[in-house]
Amino acid sequence: MPHPDETSALQLDQLAPLLITQRIMVTTVAGLPLAVETTAAPADAARYTYTLTPAPVPAAAARRRNLRPLE
């Protein structure tokens, strides 16, 4: 349920539930956190879709990881 500041900022009814999503982005090499993003939206009106496109893998790194380079 929303806190009073969320209710006013999002112009919600106090009984409207929130959909809260937290995304953590990490480095590809060491897996260290780079950024944290928290999103709050009315649960009855929100739909989250993430389209992830893999980054090309350099040929040398692909050989080390036994992967096929993207073309």
PDB file of C-alpha atoms in Angstrom:
ATOM      1  CA  MET A   1       0.000   0.000   0.000  1.00  0.00           C
ATOM      2  CA  PRO A   2       1.298   3.494  -0.753  1.00  0.00           C
ATOM      3  CA  HIS A   3       2.830   5.792   1.815  1.00  0.00           C
ATOM      4  CA  PRO A   4       1.226   9.237   2.150  1.00  0.00           C
ATOM      5  CA  ASP A   5       3.938  10.903   0.023  1.00  0.00           C
ATOM      6  CA  GLU A   6       3.429   8.315  -2.756  1.00  0.00           C
ATOM      7  CA  THR A   7      -0.324   8.814  -2.602  1.00  0.00           C
ATOM      8  CA  SER A   8       0.022  12.542  -3.210  1.00  0.00           C
ATOM      9  CA  ALA A   9       2.864  12.308  -5.766  1.00  0.00           C
ATOM     10  CA  LEU A  10       1.070   9.682  -7.866  1.00  0.00           C
ATOM     11  CA  GLN A  11      -2.408  11.152  -7.197  1.00  0.00           C
ATOM     12  CA  LEU A  12      -3.720   7.846  -5.861  1.00  0.00           C
ATOM     13  CA  ASP A  13      -6.557   6.756  -3.675  1.00  0.00           C
ATOM     14  CA  GLN A  14      -5.146   5.672  -0.291  1.00  0.00           C
ATOM     15  CA  LEU A  15      -6.517   2.163  -0.841  1.00  0.00           C
ATOM     16  CA  ALA A  16      -4.932   1.690  -4.292  1.00  0.00           C
ATOM     17  CA  PRO A  17      -2.094  -0.852  -4.213  1.00  0.00           C
ATOM     18  CA  LEU A  18       1.275  -0.062  -5.774  1.00  0.00           C
ATOM     19  CA  LEU A  19       3.417  -2.213  -8.010  1.00  0.00           C
ATOM     20  CA  ILE A  20       6.988  -1.644  -6.831  1.00  0.00           C
ATOM     21  CA  THR A  21       9.811  -2.938  -9.008  1.00  0.00           C
ATOM     22  CA  GLN A  22      13.485  -2.820  -8.126  1.00  0.00           C
ATOM     23  CA  ARG A  23      16.116  -3.393 -10.801  1.00  0.00           C
ATOM     24  CA  ILE A  24      19.822  -3.801 -10.048  1.00  0.00           C
ATOM     25  CA  MET A  25      22.308  -3.398 -12.889  1.00  0.00           C
ATOM     26  CA  VAL A  26      25.693  -5.049 -12.439  1.00  0.00           C
ATOM     27  CA  THR A  27      29.010  -5.124 -14.277  1.00  0.00           C
ATOM     28  CA  THR A  28      29.515  -8.002 -16.673  1.00  0.00           C
ATOM     29  CA  VAL A  29      33.020  -8.843 -15.495  1.00  0.00           C
ATOM     30  CA  ALA A  30      32.908  -8.754 -11.685  1.00  0.00           C
ATOM     31  CA  GLY A  31      29.144  -8.629 -11.123  1.00  0.00           C
ATOM     32  CA  LEU A  32      29.478  -5.444  -9.065  1.00  0.00           C
ATOM     33  CA  PRO A  33      26.391  -3.229  -8.719  1.00  0.00           C
ATOM     34  CA  LEU A  34      26.373  -0.175 -10.986  1.00  0.00           C
ATOM     35  CA  ALA A  35      22.908   1.226 -10.390  1.00  0.00           C
ATOM     36  CA  VAL A  36      19.712   0.493  -8.500  1.00  0.00           C
ATOM     37  CA  GLU A  37      16.378   1.667  -9.865  1.00  0.00           C
ATOM     38  CA  THR A  38      13.135   1.528  -7.891  1.00  0.00           C
ATOM     39  CA  THR A  39       9.864   2.226  -9.690  1.00  0.00           C
ATOM     40  CA  ALA A  40       6.411   2.606  -8.123  1.00  0.00           C
ATOM     41  CA  ALA A  41       3.223   2.688 -10.185  1.00  0.00           C
ATOM     42  CA  PRO A  42      -0.486   2.067  -9.562  1.00  0.00           C
ATOM     43  CA  ALA A  43      -0.892  -1.715  -9.681  1.00  0.00           C
ATOM     44  CA  ASP A  44      -4.213  -1.567 -11.526  1.00  0.00           C
ATOM     45  CA  ALA A  45      -2.785   0.544 -14.371  1.00  0.00           C
ATOM     46  CA  ALA A  46       0.814  -0.654 -14.775  1.00  0.00           C
ATOM     47  CA  ARG A  47       2.456  -3.292 -16.878  1.00  0.00           C
ATOM     48  CA  TYR A  48       6.236  -3.625 -17.030  1.00  0.00           C
ATOM     49  CA  THR A  49       7.971  -5.088 -20.037  1.00  0.00           C
ATOM     50  CA  TYR A  50      11.743  -5.305 -20.374  1.00  0.00           C
ATOM     51  CA  THR A  51      13.274  -6.218 -23.702  1.00  0.00           C
ATOM     52  CA  LEU A  52      16.843  -7.325 -23.206  1.00  0.00           C
ATOM     53  CA  THR A  53      19.209  -7.432 -26.155  1.00  0.00           C
ATOM     54  CA  PRO A  54      22.528  -9.193 -25.562  1.00  0.00           C
ATOM     55  CA  ALA A  55      25.604  -7.102 -26.221  1.00  0.00           C
ATOM     56  CA  PRO A  56      28.028  -8.415 -28.812  1.00  0.00           C
ATOM     57  CA  VAL A  57      30.771 -10.547 -27.297  1.00  0.00           C
ATOM     58  CA  PRO A  58      34.281  -9.751 -28.571  1.00  0.00           C
ATOM     59  CA  ALA A  59      35.853 -12.797 -30.245  1.00  0.00           C
ATOM     60  CA  ALA A  60      38.694 -13.098 -27.696  1.00  0.00           C
ATOM     61  CA  ALA A  61      36.269 -12.987 -24.765  1.00  0.00           C
ATOM     62  CA  ALA A  62      34.003 -15.480 -26.514  1.00  0.00           C
ATOM     63  CA  ARG A  63      36.875 -17.945 -26.881  1.00  0.00           C
ATOM     64  CA  ARG A  64      37.773 -17.580 -23.183  1.00  0.00           C
ATOM     65  CA  ARG A  65      34.162 -18.232 -22.187  1.00  0.00           C
ATOM     66  CA  ASN A  66      33.623 -20.905 -24.856  1.00  0.00           C
ATOM     67  CA  LEU A  67      30.862 -18.783 -26.478  1.00  0.00           C
ATOM     68  CA  ARG A  68      30.076 -18.098 -30.083  1.00  0.00           C
ATOM     69  CA  PRO A  69      30.579 -14.393 -31.004  1.00  0.00           C
ATOM     70  CA  LEU A  70      27.449 -12.532 -32.096  1.00  0.00           C
ATOM     71  CA  GLU A  71      27.442 -11.450 -35.731  1.00  0.00           C
TER      72      GLU A  71
END
